[in-house]
Amino acid sequence: MMQMIAKYDRQEPVYPSFLSEILSPMPSGAVLLCPFVDYTEPTEDGSFLQYAKHDLIVNQSVLECGMPYFDIALGDRRLECSPGLDDCRDLPPLCVVVSEHETVYDQTLVLVNKAREQNVKVTLGVWKYQCHVFLFLAAFCPEGRQAMEFANDWIVQEIAKSNSEQVHQ
């Protein structure tokens, strides 16, 4: 969504076009929790297929049932609709949390590297041996709790920076 807002602010076309009527100002930052950002066909050697064998959330049945949905919903626009492969210019600071051993690890790193190459400030938190969206298991998983605290600390710091900048203006 933020990429659409950035395009809208640059007066570039937005797809789907009806969104241009509801786009609001760019947020001052965003937290991405184990983001699924590549809707193209996964590669055989990538984390999406390799880690689905062990992931508690994105497992083999999700691949079998979910991936065909992208063809139905997006058709030949899968690449164009993939936020991780889209332009990251003009995005606000990002906090990205992911596990090295989850299905979206590769695509998350592609997004992080692309954003950094386009001068977006990115704070990356990486945990080991966790499943997709492990943060939502924080009540049972200390790593999930740690990752939530990492994201919360980032938000607090960004708010403090924003407030400080407003005072100095």
Coordinates of N, CA and C in Angstrom, one line a residue:
M1 N 0.8 -1.2 0.0 CA 0.0 0.0 0.0 C 0.9 1.3 0.0
M2 N 2.0 1.2 0.8 CA 2.8 2.4 0.8 C 3.5 2.7 -0.5
Q3 N 3.8 1.6 -1.3 CA 4.3 1.8 -2.6 C 3.3 2.5 -3.5
M4 N 2.0 2.1 -3.3 CA 1.0 2.8 -4.1 C 0.8 4.3 -3.7
I5 N 1.0 4.6 -2.5 CA 0.9 6.0 -2.0 C 2.1 6.7 -2.6
A6 N 3.3 6.1 -2.6 CA 4.4 6.8 -3.2 C 4.2 7.1 -4.6
K7 N 3.7 6.1 -5.4 CA 3.4 6.3 -6.8 C 2.4 7.4 -7.0
Y8 N 1.4 7.4 -6.2 CA 0.3 8.4 -6.2 C 0.9 9.8 -6.0
D9 N 1.8 9.9 -5.0 CA 2.4 11.2 -4.6 C 3.3 11.7 -5.8
R10 N 3.9 10.7 -6.5 CA 4.7 11.1 -7.7 C 3.9 11.3 -8.9
Q11 N 2.6 11.2 -8.8 CA 1.6 11.3 -9.9 C 1.8 10.2 -11.0
E12 N 2.2 9.0 -10.5 CA 2.3 7.9 -11.4 C 1.0 7.1 -11.3
P13 N 0.7 6.3 -12.4 CA -0.6 5.5 -12.3 C -0.6 4.5 -11.2
V14 N -1.7 4.3 -10.6 CA -1.8 3.3 -9.5 C -2.8 2.2 -9.9
Y15 N -2.4 1.0 -9.7 CA -3.3 -0.2 -10.0 C -3.6 -0.9 -8.7
P16 N -4.9 -1.2 -8.4 CA -6.0 -0.9 -9.2 C -6.4 0.6 -9.1
S17 N -6.9 1.2 -10.1 CA -7.0 2.6 -10.2 C -8.0 3.2 -9.2
F18 N -9.0 2.4 -8.7 CA -9.9 3.0 -7.7 C -9.2 3.4 -6.4
L19 N -8.0 2.8 -6.2 CA -7.3 3.1 -4.9 C -6.8 4.6 -4.9
S20 N -6.6 5.2 -6.1 CA -6.1 6.5 -6.1 C -7.1 7.5 -5.5
E21 N -8.3 7.1 -5.4 CA -9.3 7.9 -4.7 C -9.3 7.9 -3.2
I22 N -8.7 6.8 -2.6 CA -8.7 6.7 -1.2 C -7.3 6.7 -0.5
L23 N -6.3 6.9 -1.3 CA -4.9 6.9 -0.8 C -4.8 8.2 0.1
S24 N -4.3 7.9 1.3 CA -4.1 8.9 2.3 C -2.6 9.3 2.3
P25 N -2.2 10.3 3.1 CA -0.8 10.6 3.2 C 0.1 9.4 3.6
M26 N 1.3 9.4 3.2 CA 2.2 8.4 3.5 C 2.4 8.3 5.1
P27 N 2.4 7.1 5.6 CA 2.7 7.0 7.1 C 4.1 7.3 7.3
S28 N 4.5 7.7 8.6 CA 5.9 8.0 8.9 C 6.8 6.8 9.1
G29 N 6.2 5.6 9.0 CA 7.0 4.4 9.1 C 6.1 3.2 9.1
A30 N 6.7 2.0 8.9 CA 6.0 0.8 8.9 C 6.7 -0.4 9.4
V31 N 6.0 -1.3 10.1 CA 6.6 -2.5 10.6 C 6.1 -3.6 9.7
L32 N 7.0 -4.4 9.1 CA 6.6 -5.6 8.3 C 7.0 -6.8 9.1
L33 N 6.0 -7.6 9.4 CA 6.2 -8.8 10.2 C 6.1 -10.0 9.3
C34 N 7.3 -10.6 9.0 CA 7.4 -11.8 8.1 C 6.6 -11.6 6.8
P35 N 7.0 -10.5 6.1 CA 6.2 -10.1 5.0 C 6.2 -11.1 3.8
F36 N 5.0 -11.4 3.3 CA 4.9 -12.2 2.0 C 4.8 -11.2 0.9
V37 N 5.8 -11.0 0.1 CA 5.9 -9.9 -0.8 C 6.2 -10.2 -2.2
D38 N 6.3 -11.5 -2.5 CA 6.5 -12.0 -3.9 C 5.5 -13.0 -4.3
Y39 N 4.6 -12.6 -5.2 CA 3.5 -13.4 -5.6 C 3.8 -14.2 -6.9
T40 N 5.0 -14.1 -7.4 CA 5.4 -14.9 -8.6 C 5.6 -16.3 -8.2
E41 N 5.8 -17.2 -9.2 CA 6.0 -18.6 -9.0 C 7.3 -18.8 -8.2
P42 N 7.3 -19.5 -7.0 CA 8.5 -19.7 -6.2 C 9.5 -20.6 -6.9
T43 N 10.8 -20.4 -6.7 CA 11.8 -21.2 -7.3 C 12.1 -22.4 -6.4
E44 N 12.5 -23.5 -7.1 CA 12.7 -24.8 -6.4 C 13.7 -24.7 -5.3
D45 N 14.7 -23.9 -5.4 CA 15.8 -23.9 -4.4 C 15.6 -22.7 -3.4
G46 N 14.5 -22.0 -3.5 CA 14.3 -20.9 -2.6 C 13.6 -21.3 -1.3
S47 N 13.6 -20.4 -0.3 CA 13.1 -20.7 1.0 C 11.6 -21.0 1.0
F48 N 10.9 -20.4 0.1 CA 9.4 -20.6 0.0 C 9.1 -22.1 -0.1
L49 N 9.7 -22.8 -1.0 CA 9.4 -24.2 -1.2 C 10.2 -25.1 -0.2
Q50 N 11.5 -24.7 0.0 CA 12.3 -25.5 0.9 C 11.8 -25.6 2.3
Y51 N 11.5 -24.4 2.9 CA 11.1 -24.4 4.3 C 9.6 -24.7 4.5
A52 N 8.8 -24.8 3.5 CA 7.4 -25.2 3.6 C 7.3 -26.6 4.2
K53 N 8.4 -27.4 4.0 CA 8.4 -28.8 4.5 C 8.4 -28.8 6.0
H54 N 8.9 -27.7 6.6 CA 9.1 -27.7 8.1 C 8.3 -26.6 8.8
D55 N 7.7 -25.6 8.0 CA 7.1 -24.5 8.5 C 5.7 -24.9 9.1
L56 N 5.4 -24.4 10.3 CA 4.1 -24.7 10.9 C 2.9 -24.0 10.2
I57 N 3.2 -22.8 9.7 CA 2.1 -22.0 9.1 C 2.0 -22.2 7.6
V58 N 3.1 -21.9 6.9 CA 3.0 -22.0 5.4 C 3.6 -23.4 5.1
N59 N 2.8 -24.4 5.1 CA 3.2 -25.8 4.9 C 2.8 -26.2 3.5
Q60 N 3.0 -27.5 3.2 CA 2.7 -28.0 1.9 C 1.3 -27.8 1.4
S61 N 0.3 -28.0 2.3 CA -1.1 -27.8 1.9 C -1.4 -26.4 1.6
V62 N -0.7 -25.4 2.3 CA -0.9 -24.0 1.9 C -0.4 -23.8 0.5
L63 N 0.7 -24.4 0.2 CA 1.3 -24.2 -1.2 C 0.3 -24.8 -2.2
E64 N -0.2 -26.0 -1.9 CA -1.1 -26.7 -2.9 C -2.4 -25.9 -3.1
C65 N -3.0 -25.4 -2.0 CA -4.3 -24.7 -2.1 C -4.1 -23.3 -2.4
G66 N -3.1 -22.6 -1.8 CA -3.0 -21.2 -1.9 C -2.4 -20.6 -3.2
M67 N -1.3 -21.3 -3.7 CA -0.7 -20.8 -4.8 C -1.6 -20.7 -6.1
P68 N -2.4 -21.6 -6.3 CA -3.3 -21.5 -7.5 C -4.2 -20.3 -7.4
Y69 N -4.5 -19.8 -6.2 CA -5.3 -18.6 -6.0 C -4.7 -17.4 -6.7
F70 N -3.4 -17.3 -6.6 CA -2.7 -16.2 -7.3 C -3.0 -16.1 -8.8
D71 N -3.1 -17.2 -9.4 CA -3.4 -17.2 -10.8 C -4.9 -16.8 -11.0
I72 N -5.8 -17.2 -10.2 CA -7.2 -16.8 -10.3 C -7.3 -15.3 -10.0
A73 N -6.7 -14.8 -8.9 CA -6.9 -13.4 -8.4 C -6.0 -12.4 -9.3
L74 N -4.8 -12.8 -9.7 CA -3.9 -11.9 -10.3 C -3.7 -12.2 -11.8
G75 N -3.9 -13.4 -12.2 CA -3.6 -13.8 -13.6 C -2.2 -13.5 -13.9
D76 N -2.0 -12.7 -15.0 CA -0.7 -12.4 -15.5 C -0.1 -11.2 -14.8
R77 N -0.7 -10.7 -13.8 CA -0.2 -9.5 -13.1 C 0.5 -9.9 -11.8
R78 N 0.9 -11.1 -11.6 CA 1.6 -11.5 -10.4 C 2.8 -10.8 -10.1
L79 N 3.7 -10.6 -11.1 CA 4.9 -9.8 -10.9 C 4.6 -8.3 -10.6
E80 N 3.7 -7.7 -11.3 CA 3.3 -6.3 -11.1 C 2.7 -6.1 -9.7
C81 N 2.0 -7.1 -9.2 CA 1.4 -6.9 -7.9 C 2.2 -7.3 -6.7
S82 N 3.4 -7.8 -7.0 CA 4.3 -8.2 -5.9 C 5.0 -7.0 -5.3
P83 N 4.7 -6.7 -4.0 CA 5.3 -5.5 -3.4 C 6.9 -5.6 -3.3
G84 N 7.3 -6.8 -3.1 CA 8.8 -7.0 -2.9 C 9.6 -6.8 -4.2
L85 N 8.9 -6.8 -5.3 CA 9.6 -6.6 -6.6 C 9.3 -5.2 -7.2
D86 N 8.5 -4.4 -6.4 CA 8.1 -3.1 -6.9 C 9.1 -2.0 -6.5
D87 N 8.9 -0.9 -6.9 CA 9.7 0.3 -6.6 C 9.6 0.7 -5.1
C88 N 10.7 0.9 -4.5 CA 10.7 1.3 -3.1 C 11.0 2.7 -2.8
R89 N 11.2 3.5 -3.9 CA 11.5 4.9 -3.7 C 10.4 5.6 -2.9
D90 N 10.9 6.5 -2.1 CA 10.0 7.4 -1.3 C 9.2 6.7 -0.2
L91 N 9.6 5.5 0.1 CA 8.9 4.8 1.3 C 9.5 5.4 2.6
P92 N 8.7 5.4 3.6 CA 9.2 5.8 4.9 C 10.1 4.8 5.5
P93 N 10.7 5.0 6.7 CA 11.6 4.0 7.4 C 10.8 2.7 7.6
L94 N 11.4 1.6 7.5 CA 10.8 0.3 7.7 C 11.5 -0.5 8.8
C95 N 10.7 -1.2 9.5 CA 11.2 -2.2 10.5 C 10.7 -3.5 10.0
V96 N 11.6 -4.4 9.7 CA 11.3 -5.7 9.1 C 11.7 -6.8 10.0
V97 N 10.8 -7.7 10.4 CA 11.1 -8.9 11.2 C 10.9 -10.1 10.5
V98 N 11.8 -11.1 10.5 CA 11.7 -12.3 9.8 C 12.5 -13.4 10.5
S99 N 12.3 -14.6 10.1 CA 13.1 -15.7 10.6 C 13.9 -16.3 9.4
E100 N 15.2 -16.6 9.7 CA 16.0 -17.2 8.7 C 15.5 -18.5 8.1
H101 N 14.6 -19.2 8.9 CA 14.1 -20.5 8.5 C 12.7 -20.6 8.2
E102 N 12.1 -19.5 7.7 CA 10.7 -19.5 7.3 C 10.6 -19.3 5.8
T103 N 9.4 -19.5 5.3 CA 9.2 -19.6 3.9 C 9.4 -18.3 3.2
V104 N 9.2 -17.1 3.8 CA 9.3 -15.8 3.1 C 10.7 -15.2 3.3
Y105 N 11.7 -15.9 3.9 CA 13.0 -15.3 4.2 C 13.6 -14.7 2.9
D106 N 13.7 -15.5 1.8 CA 14.4 -15.0 0.6 C 13.7 -13.7 0.1
Q107 N 12.4 -13.8 0.0 CA 11.7 -12.6 -0.6 C 11.8 -11.4 0.3
T108 N 11.9 -11.6 1.6 CA 12.0 -10.5 2.5 C 13.3 -9.8 2.3
L109 N 14.4 -10.6 2.2 CA 15.7 -10.1 2.0 C 15.8 -9.3 0.6
V110 N 15.1 -9.8 -0.4 CA 15.0 -9.1 -1.7 C 14.4 -7.7 -1.4
L111 N 13.3 -7.6 -0.7 CA 12.7 -6.4 -0.4 C 13.6 -5.4 0.4
V112 N 14.2 -6.0 1.4 CA 15.0 -5.2 2.3 C 16.2 -4.6 1.5
N113 N 16.9 -5.4 0.7 CA 18.0 -5.0 -0.1 C 17.6 -3.9 -1.1
K114 N 16.5 -4.2 -1.8 CA 16.0 -3.2 -2.8 C 15.6 -1.9 -2.1
A115 N 15.0 -1.9 -1.0 CA 14.6 -0.7 -0.3 C 15.9 0.1 0.1
R116 N 16.9 -0.6 0.7 CA 18.1 0.0 1.1 C 18.8 0.6 -0.2
E117 N 18.8 -0.1 -1.3 CA 19.5 0.4 -2.5 C 18.8 1.7 -3.0
Q118 N 17.5 1.8 -2.6 CA 16.7 3.0 -3.0 C 16.6 4.0 -1.9
N119 N 17.6 4.0 -1.0 CA 17.8 4.9 0.1 C 16.6 5.0 1.1
V120 N 16.0 3.8 1.3 CA 15.0 3.7 2.4 C 15.7 3.2 3.6
K121 N 15.5 3.8 4.7 CA 16.1 3.4 6.0 C 15.3 2.1 6.4
V122 N 16.1 1.0 6.6 CA 15.5 -0.3 7.0 C 16.2 -0.8 8.2
T123 N 15.4 -1.2 9.2 CA 16.0 -1.9 10.4 C 15.5 -3.3 10.2
L124 N 16.4 -4.2 10.2 CA 16.1 -5.6 10.0 C 16.3 -6.5 11.3
G125 N 15.3 -7.2 11.7 CA 15.5 -8.1 12.9 C 15.3 -9.5 12.4
V126 N 16.3 -10.4 12.6 CA 16.3 -11.7 12.0 C 16.4 -12.7 13.2
W127 N 15.5 -13.7 13.3 CA 15.6 -14.7 14.3 C 15.8 -16.1 13.6
K128 N 16.3 -17.0 14.3 CA 16.6 -18.4 13.8 C 15.5 -19.4 14.2
Y129 N 15.4 -20.4 13.3 CA 14.6 -21.6 13.7 C 13.1 -21.3 14.0
Q130 N 12.5 -20.3 13.4 CA 11.1 -19.9 13.7 C 10.3 -20.1 12.4
C131 N 9.0 -20.3 12.6 CA 8.1 -20.5 11.4 C 7.6 -19.1 11.0
H132 N 6.9 -19.1 9.9 CA 6.3 -17.9 9.4 C 5.4 -17.3 10.4
V133 N 5.4 -16.0 10.5 CA 4.6 -15.2 11.5 C 4.7 -15.7 12.9
F134 N 5.9 -16.1 13.3 CA 6.2 -16.6 14.6 C 5.9 -15.6 15.7
L135 N 5.9 -14.3 15.4 CA 5.5 -13.3 16.4 C 4.1 -13.5 16.9
F136 N 3.2 -14.0 16.1 CA 1.9 -14.2 16.6 C 1.8 -15.4 17.6
L137 N 2.9 -16.1 17.8 CA 2.9 -17.1 18.8 C 3.6 -16.7 20.0
A138 N 3.7 -15.4 20.3 CA 4.4 -14.8 21.4 C 4.0 -15.3 22.7
A139 N 2.8 -15.7 22.9 CA 2.3 -16.2 24.2 C 2.9 -17.6 24.5
F140 N 3.4 -18.2 23.5 CA 4.0 -19.6 23.6 C 5.5 -19.6 23.3
C141 N 6.0 -18.6 22.6 CA 7.3 -18.7 22.0 C 8.1 -17.5 22.5
P142 N 9.2 -17.6 23.3 CA 10.0 -16.5 23.7 C 10.6 -15.7 22.5
E143 N 10.9 -16.3 21.4 CA 11.4 -15.6 20.3 C 10.4 -14.7 19.7
G144 N 9.1 -15.1 19.7 CA 8.0 -14.3 19.2 C 7.9 -13.1 20.1
R145 N 8.0 -13.2 21.4 CA 7.9 -12.1 22.3 C 9.1 -11.1 22.1
Q146 N 10.3 -11.7 21.9 CA 11.5 -10.9 21.6 C 11.3 -10.0 20.3
A147 N 10.8 -10.7 19.3 CA 10.6 -10.0 18.1 C 9.5 -8.9 18.2
M148 N 8.5 -9.2 18.9 CA 7.4 -8.1 19.2 C 8.0 -7.0 19.9
E149 N 8.9 -7.2 20.9 CA 9.5 -6.2 21.7 C 10.5 -5.4 20.7
F150 N 11.2 -6.1 19.8 CA 12.1 -5.4 18.9 C 11.3 -4.4 18.0
A151 N 10.1 -4.9 17.5 CA 9.3 -4.0 16.7 C 8.7 -2.9 17.5
N152 N 8.3 -3.2 18.7 CA 7.7 -2.1 19.6 C 8.8 -1.1 19.9
D153 N 10.0 -1.5 20.2 CA 11.1 -0.6 20.5 C 11.4 0.3 19.3
W154 N 11.3 -0.3 18.1 CA 11.5 0.5 16.9 C 10.4 1.6 16.7
I155 N 9.2 1.2 17.0 CA 8.1 2.2 16.9 C 8.3 3.3 17.9
V156 N 8.6 3.0 19.1 CA 8.9 4.0 20.1 C 10.0 5.0 19.7
Q157 N 11.1 4.4 19.1 CA 12.2 5.2 18.7 C 11.8 6.1 17.5
E158 N 11.0 5.6 16.6 CA 10.6 6.4 15.4 C 9.6 7.5 15.9
I159 N 8.7 7.2 16.8 CA 7.8 8.3 17.3 C 8.6 9.4 18.0
A160 N 9.6 9.0 18.8 CA 10.5 9.9 19.5 C 11.2 10.8 18.5
K161 N 11.8 10.2 17.4 CA 12.4 11.0 16.4 C 11.5 12.0 15.7
S162 N 10.3 11.5 15.4 CA 9.3 12.3 14.7 C 8.9 13.5 15.6
N163 N 8.7 13.2 16.9 CA 8.3 14.3 17.8 C 9.5 15.3 18.0
S164 N 10.7 14.8 18.0 CA 11.9 15.7 18.1 C 12.0 16.5 16.9
E165 N 11.8 16.0 15.7 CA 11.9 16.7 14.5 C 10.8 17.8 14.4
Q166 N 9.6 17.5 14.9 CA 8.5 18.5 14.9 C 8.9 19.7 15.8
V167 N 9.5 19.4 16.9 CA 9.8 20.4 17.9 C 10.9 21.4 17.3
H168 N 11.8 20.8 16.5 CA 12.9 21.6 15.9 C 12.5 22.3 14.6
Q169 N 11.3 22.2 14.2 CA 10.9 22.8 12.9 C 10.4 24.2 13.2

